[in-house]
Amino acid sequence: MSFTIATTIDEAVAALAAGARPIAGGSDLVVGARHGKVPLPDDMVAIDRIPELSTIDRAADETAIGAAVNHARLMTDPRIVEEFTAVADAAALVGSPATRNVGTIGGNVMNASPAMDTGAPLVVLGASAVLRSSAGERRLPVEELWAGPGATTATPDELCVALAVPNAAGRHGSAYVRLEYRRAMEIAVVGAAASVTLAADGTVAAARVALAAVAPTIIEVTGLGELLEGQTLNEATLDAVAEAASARSQPISDLRASDHYRRHTVGVMARRAVEAAGRRATGEQIAVPVNRALGIGAA
Amino acid sequence: MKPESIVPVTLRVNGIEYSLAVGQGRNLLGAIRNEVGLTGTKEGCDDCECGACMVLLDGQPVNSCSYLAVQAEGREITTVEGLAHGRDLSPIQAAILEAGGVQCGFCTPGMLMSATALLDRNPTPSREEIKVGLGGNLCRCTGYGRILDAVEQVVSIG
């Protein structure tokens, strides 16, 4: 057994190659182990003190969000709030101030919970996970990363070092909303993210919607292009979004909601996400998180 | 199951360094209560839900039940025992007493730590911002109103 603290990506990657598992805040790993769900790994390498993992770097065409950037920073960083607003909406809903301090975007993505909050926003924003191993680096669209509840297609020696998100262009807005029963330490009953780009005439030029907690992984609502492109966002088109989202969902019943209830409410969330993203695309300021600004979820 | 390996760790708690040997999977809460011997920090749910175990790590609130002791190496840990200076209570400690924000008292250390962190990052929170700031702390004596009042009192005194 071993526990080491890495201060560079190379050190962390070498530890993974030798069989260690990474730990950042431990908010999933330690809680899971204390539940008896999965024991703590024998060999761990701490990755929370690697400066390169905590940067948000905006290049000409994309922004790299370091894997160890925590939720508290995601919800307040001006670049994230301005350009990748759905990610900020999601981060602001995670846990409590304490969990937002220790929980990271890389941890959220690699833990691969179907109910993760940052996942659907990353899908609609076209993000890729940047995975590093001693063999080199590869990029994977996030939707190809998730393989099922708690499972990814990353190999054990790969470290997620960043989420690369294309920079927003034109009249663009995004939003993430979720159904929740309480305001803190809550997990999405269902969630939906939307990304909307408007044409000069106010019609939809491009739109994407992704759903949380209604399938074994985060899923995208396909076929939205035909429904929305060239149309304005109105009651009829938003109804169509809701219908498409409900039809796409494959929810389970558990103690928090029945499959029937989830299928219905995920449509409502998708509709509200598209509505909020569309309003943001016009330049309207809706404060982060949308759930609070528009009174969605727990009262 | 392999025996857990014991790891040396230096924890700096309320300004004092403690050189300890802890199990690799030991949580920070256990190390603070049992190795360091400061029992003001409480174990409630032991599941990262209730906030009774809240401590500050480099000034930020952390659920110590669900944080590994070895990960706190070299960081500045503040527990409820670190808030007062001698017999002088910190402003939020004094306010929570005055406002009657303590009933059974079990959640109080965690509430104080979250409130301290909140007031450090935002000295003038609104009532809504106070609710968000204390969002990870549960009180089962139904004392939320007076706890929120106590934080507001500190804000109004400035």
XYZ file of C-alpha atoms in Angstrom:
457
model
C 0.000 0.000 0.000
C 1.177 3.500 -0.666
C 0.067 7.115 -0.644
C 2.072 9.701 -2.529
C 1.483 13.362 -3.290
C 2.290 14.327 -6.879
C 3.276 17.872 -7.755
C 3.576 17.394 -11.516
C 1.448 15.603 -14.105
C 4.456 13.434 -15.032
C 4.777 12.215 -11.439
C 1.068 11.442 -11.265
C 1.076 9.612 -14.601
C 4.113 7.554 -13.532
C 2.284 6.576 -10.343
C -0.779 5.512 -12.361
C 1.465 3.425 -14.652
C 2.729 1.679 -11.504
C -0.864 0.849 -10.502
C -1.886 3.728 -8.221
C -5.323 5.382 -8.458
C -5.705 9.173 -8.429
C -7.413 11.101 -5.631
C -8.194 14.820 -5.795
C -10.738 15.881 -3.158
C -11.880 12.344 -2.417
C -15.519 13.430 -2.188
C -16.680 10.406 -4.218
C -13.840 8.012 -3.398
C -13.741 8.418 0.383
C -17.507 8.592 0.840
C -17.898 5.504 -1.367
C -15.316 3.623 0.664
C -16.917 4.593 3.962
C -20.229 3.255 2.634
C -18.505 -0.021 1.888
C -19.398 0.485 -1.798
C -15.835 0.263 -3.107
C -12.819 -0.034 -0.801
C -10.168 2.652 -1.042
C -7.484 1.714 -3.572
C -4.353 0.160 -2.038
C -2.132 2.634 -3.815
C -3.187 6.247 -4.191
C -1.575 9.305 -5.702
C -2.910 12.703 -4.637
C -3.353 15.021 -7.631
C -4.740 18.073 -5.838
C -1.372 19.849 -5.596
C -0.444 19.830 -9.272
C -0.572 23.476 -10.379
C -1.016 22.536 -14.089
C -4.297 20.785 -13.245
C -5.813 23.880 -11.635
C -5.598 26.314 -14.518
C -8.285 27.587 -16.886
C -6.494 28.358 -20.155
C -8.280 30.134 -22.974
C -6.622 29.595 -26.359
C -7.804 30.937 -29.732
C -10.418 28.271 -30.365
C -10.925 26.409 -27.109
C -10.612 26.673 -23.347
C -8.886 23.993 -21.299
C -10.413 23.629 -17.844
C -7.894 21.839 -15.608
C -9.218 18.596 -14.163
C -8.578 19.746 -10.587
C -10.522 23.001 -10.923
C -13.127 22.773 -8.174
C -16.836 23.535 -8.363
C -16.526 26.663 -6.215
C -14.260 28.155 -8.868
C -16.327 26.902 -11.815
C -19.424 28.683 -10.514
C -17.648 32.029 -10.056
C -14.857 32.195 -12.656
C -15.892 35.045 -14.996
C -14.825 33.159 -18.142
C -16.832 30.070 -17.208
C -19.876 32.102 -16.163
C -19.743 34.213 -19.322
C -18.929 31.614 -21.958
C -19.732 28.160 -20.537
C -22.623 29.215 -18.343
C -24.243 25.770 -18.158
C -21.102 24.442 -16.444
C -21.341 27.236 -13.855
C -25.073 26.508 -13.359
C -24.218 22.867 -12.687
C -21.248 23.522 -10.401
C -23.342 25.884 -8.268
C -25.859 23.095 -7.572
C -23.316 20.500 -6.441
C -23.436 19.577 -2.730
C -22.597 22.404 -0.347
C -19.837 25.000 -0.046
C -17.632 22.274 1.470
C -18.205 19.739 -1.286
C -17.814 22.423 -3.941
C -14.381 23.171 -2.464
C -13.072 19.621 -2.644
C -15.030 18.313 -5.634
C -13.389 18.840 -9.021
C -14.643 18.832 -12.608
C -12.222 16.021 -13.463
C -13.496 13.977 -10.546
C -17.098 14.619 -11.527
C -16.425 13.494 -15.104
C -14.269 10.461 -14.282
C -16.580 9.242 -11.504
C -19.114 8.801 -14.335
C -22.271 9.007 -12.272
C -25.329 9.082 -14.559
C -26.625 11.889 -12.313
C -23.474 14.037 -12.484
C -24.274 17.713 -12.856
C -21.364 18.912 -15.017
C -21.730 16.092 -17.577
C -24.758 17.277 -19.555
C -23.358 20.832 -19.843
C -20.048 19.457 -21.150
C -21.876 17.381 -23.778
C -23.909 20.295 -25.149
C -20.805 22.499 -25.209
C -18.943 19.869 -27.258
C -16.243 19.184 -24.640
C -13.515 16.573 -24.862
C -11.664 14.912 -22.014
C -7.893 15.219 -22.321
C -6.360 11.965 -21.088
C -2.649 11.626 -20.361
C -0.645 8.464 -19.786
C 3.041 7.649 -19.964
C 2.365 6.668 -23.601
C 1.131 10.151 -24.497
C -2.072 12.138 -24.687
C -5.399 11.559 -26.392
C -8.688 13.382 -26.496
C -12.084 11.843 -26.281
C -15.464 13.582 -26.679
C -16.988 13.264 -23.214
C -19.938 11.232 -24.495
C -17.458 8.582 -25.686
C -15.797 8.565 -22.274
C -18.750 7.313 -20.243
C -19.446 3.599 -20.520
C -22.046 3.125 -17.780
C -22.692 4.004 -14.140
C -19.244 4.547 -12.610
C -17.466 3.238 -15.715
C -15.366 5.014 -18.333
C -13.478 3.954 -21.440
C -10.278 5.485 -20.051
C -7.607 2.928 -19.208
C -6.398 2.726 -15.597
C -3.072 4.362 -16.486
C -4.765 7.425 -18.021
C -5.181 10.624 -16.031
C -7.825 13.148 -17.033
C -5.803 16.354 -17.101
C -8.375 18.772 -18.560
C -11.724 19.260 -20.210
C -11.283 21.059 -23.522
C -14.322 23.133 -24.471
C -14.685 24.947 -27.825
C -14.987 28.688 -27.266
C -18.450 30.112 -27.737
C -19.068 32.008 -30.937
C -21.893 34.260 -32.095
C -25.144 34.722 -30.217
C -24.722 31.757 -27.929
C -26.108 30.792 -24.557
C -26.222 27.662 -22.421
C -27.994 26.542 -19.274
C -28.321 23.558 -16.939
C -31.378 22.925 -14.794
C -32.317 20.002 -12.608
C -35.202 18.670 -10.600
C -34.222 18.494 -6.948
C -36.083 17.982 -3.680
C -33.814 20.123 -1.512
C -31.326 22.884 -2.062
C -28.122 21.429 -0.649
C -26.384 18.037 -0.605
C -28.757 16.938 -3.334
C -28.343 14.755 -6.398
C -30.262 15.464 -9.591
C -33.556 13.593 -9.740
C -33.320 14.456 -13.429
C -31.321 17.193 -15.142
C -31.018 18.812 -18.553
C -28.494 21.079 -20.250
C -28.995 23.091 -23.401
C -26.786 25.062 -25.718
C -28.439 27.454 -28.175
C -26.940 29.605 -30.938
C -29.232 32.142 -32.557
C -29.038 33.467 -36.116
C -29.180 37.203 -36.787
C -32.934 36.979 -37.413
C -33.522 35.431 -33.984
C -34.197 31.908 -35.222
C -32.234 28.957 -33.899
C -29.007 28.326 -35.833
C -27.858 25.406 -33.671
C -29.046 23.695 -30.497
C -27.998 20.723 -28.395
C -29.675 19.167 -25.361
C -28.293 16.502 -23.011
C -29.958 14.758 -20.086
C -28.793 13.603 -16.647
C -30.112 10.808 -14.430
C -32.391 9.241 -17.048
C -30.048 6.599 -18.532
C -26.924 4.616 -17.544
C -24.852 7.595 -18.728
C -25.462 11.219 -19.659
C -27.278 11.121 -23.017
C -27.818 13.614 -25.799
C -31.229 14.243 -27.332
C -30.655 13.496 -31.005
C -32.585 14.935 -33.925
C -33.028 18.366 -32.356
C -31.580 20.040 -35.434
C -34.641 19.178 -37.518
C -36.965 20.330 -34.754
C -35.357 23.655 -33.951
C -33.061 24.967 -36.663
C -34.615 27.873 -38.519
C -37.426 28.037 -35.960
C -38.013 30.522 -33.195
C -38.229 29.332 -29.601
C -41.931 29.408 -28.785
C -44.524 27.272 -27.012
C -44.791 24.841 -29.915
C -41.062 24.331 -30.453
C -40.406 24.083 -26.697
C -43.197 21.489 -26.421
C -41.446 19.537 -29.143
C -38.152 19.700 -27.195
C -39.873 18.376 -24.072
C -41.458 15.559 -26.023
C -38.178 14.601 -27.703
C -36.313 14.601 -24.371
C -38.921 12.412 -22.659
C -38.909 10.025 -25.613
C -35.110 9.777 -25.554
C -34.914 9.047 -21.814
C -34.615 5.508 -20.451
C -35.006 6.134 -16.721
C -35.106 3.679 -13.850
C -37.312 3.750 -10.772
C -35.532 4.153 -7.460
C -36.271 5.675 -4.090
C -36.039 9.202 -5.457
C -38.422 8.926 -8.395
C -40.313 6.464 -10.556
C -39.337 5.931 -14.176
C -42.676 7.417 -15.227
C -42.106 10.586 -13.199
C -38.536 10.953 -14.449
C -39.599 10.530 -18.075
C -42.130 13.326 -17.712
C -40.027 15.729 -15.649
C -36.906 15.408 -17.800
C -38.983 16.832 -20.637
C -39.953 19.771 -18.448
C -36.300 20.320 -17.488
C -35.169 20.111 -21.132
C -37.757 22.680 -22.127
C -36.660 25.054 -19.361
C -32.979 24.564 -20.197
C -33.570 25.443 -23.860
C -35.693 28.429 -22.870
C -33.005 29.762 -20.499
C -30.173 29.090 -22.969
C -32.149 30.882 -25.682
C -32.713 33.893 -23.437
C -29.031 33.987 -22.564
C -28.197 33.780 -26.283
C -30.080 37.042 -26.788
C -27.775 38.670 -24.251
C -30.204 38.526 -21.330
C -28.418 38.016 -18.024
C -29.895 35.180 -15.986
C -27.907 34.688 -12.790
C -26.104 31.400 -12.053
C -27.566 28.975 -11.172
C -30.687 29.083 -13.346
C -32.430 26.835 -10.818
C -32.420 29.676 -8.276
C -32.827 32.568 -10.714
C -35.959 31.076 -12.275
C -37.266 29.246 -9.203
C -36.821 25.730 -10.602
C -36.432 22.801 -8.215
C -36.619 23.013 -4.425
C -38.456 26.067 -3.112
C -7.602 -7.895 3.041
C -4.121 -6.472 3.398
C -3.269 -4.687 6.636
C -3.628 -0.954 6.259
C -0.306 0.800 5.943
C 0.571 3.407 8.535
C 1.764 6.673 7.074
C 3.578 9.520 8.832
C 1.706 12.801 8.518
C 2.203 16.247 9.988
C -1.066 18.023 10.693
C -1.052 21.707 11.529
C -4.156 22.263 13.650
C -4.999 25.733 14.980
C -1.388 26.780 14.432
C 0.194 23.818 16.225
C 2.001 21.022 14.367
C 1.272 17.425 15.302
C 3.521 14.664 13.938
C 1.326 11.607 13.691
C 1.296 8.133 12.221
C -2.114 7.368 10.743
C -3.654 4.641 8.643
C -3.627 5.503 4.966
C -7.429 5.429 4.866
C -7.905 7.294 8.152
C -10.271 10.217 7.878
C -9.255 13.660 9.035
C -12.076 13.740 11.582
C -10.731 10.617 13.325
C -7.195 11.995 13.344
C -8.341 15.304 14.845
C -10.521 13.721 17.527
C -8.450 10.687 18.452
C -4.819 11.449 17.582
C -4.725 15.227 18.094
C -7.294 14.989 20.902
C -9.539 17.908 19.956
C -13.123 16.707 20.313
C -14.999 19.896 19.437
C -15.388 18.636 15.873
C -18.290 16.167 15.820
C -19.135 12.997 13.979
C -22.755 13.148 12.871
C -23.739 11.180 9.789
C -20.160 10.140 8.880
C -21.413 10.394 5.310
C -20.622 13.917 4.115
C -24.250 15.018 4.557
C -24.718 16.753 7.916
C -21.768 19.128 8.354
C -21.145 18.393 12.066
C -17.535 17.488 11.174
C -16.839 20.743 9.316
C -13.307 22.119 9.677
C -11.443 24.721 7.657
C -8.613 23.607 5.414
C -6.560 26.602 4.318
C -9.606 28.680 5.260
C -12.119 26.684 3.201
C -14.822 24.463 4.743
C -14.292 20.706 4.391
C -16.298 17.738 5.687
C -13.524 16.119 7.730
C -15.389 12.787 7.951
C -14.893 12.270 4.245
C -11.411 13.683 3.768
C -8.265 11.624 4.207
C -5.957 12.750 7.009
C -2.931 12.177 4.762
C -4.326 14.679 2.258
C -4.212 17.445 4.870
C -0.411 17.244 5.149
C 1.060 20.732 5.154
C -2.324 22.460 5.081
C -3.619 24.819 7.755
C -6.452 23.118 9.635
C -8.783 25.201 11.799
C -11.223 23.536 14.181
C -13.829 25.117 16.458
C -11.180 25.194 19.218
C -9.195 27.595 17.028
C -11.889 30.272 16.769
C -11.596 31.906 20.210
C -8.560 33.800 21.384
C -8.140 32.733 24.983
C -11.437 33.613 26.619
C -12.436 36.012 23.849
C -14.989 34.381 21.610
C -14.909 35.054 17.883
C -17.714 37.352 16.654
C -19.827 34.475 15.315
C -19.364 32.470 18.526
C -20.534 35.432 20.607
C -23.439 36.096 18.251
C -24.713 32.514 18.221
C -24.792 32.546 22.039
C -26.586 35.861 22.153
C -29.099 34.955 19.440
C -29.938 31.644 21.118
C -28.693 29.707 18.110
C -27.631 26.736 20.234
C -30.011 24.087 21.494
C -28.444 20.647 21.850
C -25.214 22.064 20.461
C -24.154 19.101 18.371
C -24.313 20.943 15.046
C -22.860 24.131 16.505
C -19.130 23.544 15.838
C -19.861 22.765 12.196
C -22.231 25.724 11.870
C -19.548 27.998 13.347
C -16.917 26.764 10.893
C -19.157 27.185 7.835
C -20.273 30.621 9.054
C -16.665 31.651 9.677
C -15.662 30.618 6.139
C -18.694 32.402 4.686
C -17.976 35.650 6.529
C -14.305 35.468 5.525
C -15.158 35.308 1.832
C -18.196 37.609 2.036
C -18.362 39.878 5.110
C -21.822 41.175 4.144
C -23.916 38.204 2.988
C -27.663 38.577 2.476
C -29.999 36.234 4.365
C -30.244 34.167 1.183
C -26.456 34.020 0.859
C -26.221 32.935 4.505
C -28.625 30.073 3.772
C -26.487 28.964 0.835
C -23.318 29.318 2.935
C -24.735 27.065 5.663
C -26.348 24.757 3.100
C -24.278 21.723 4.096
C -24.996 21.971 7.825
C -28.005 20.263 9.364
C -29.602 21.204 12.704
C -32.116 18.699 14.096
C -33.345 20.917 16.931
C -35.094 23.177 14.404
C -32.860 26.092 15.314
C -32.135 27.411 11.825
C -33.848 30.773 12.294
C -31.724 31.789 15.226
C -28.543 30.457 13.642
C -29.220 32.629 10.600
C -30.017 35.519 12.965
C -26.612 35.063 14.612
C -24.767 35.364 11.289
C -26.851 38.434 10.424
C -25.929 39.933 13.776
C -22.224 39.640 12.936
C -22.893 41.241 9.557
C -24.775 44.160 11.094
C -22.084 44.772 13.724
C -19.496 44.655 10.895
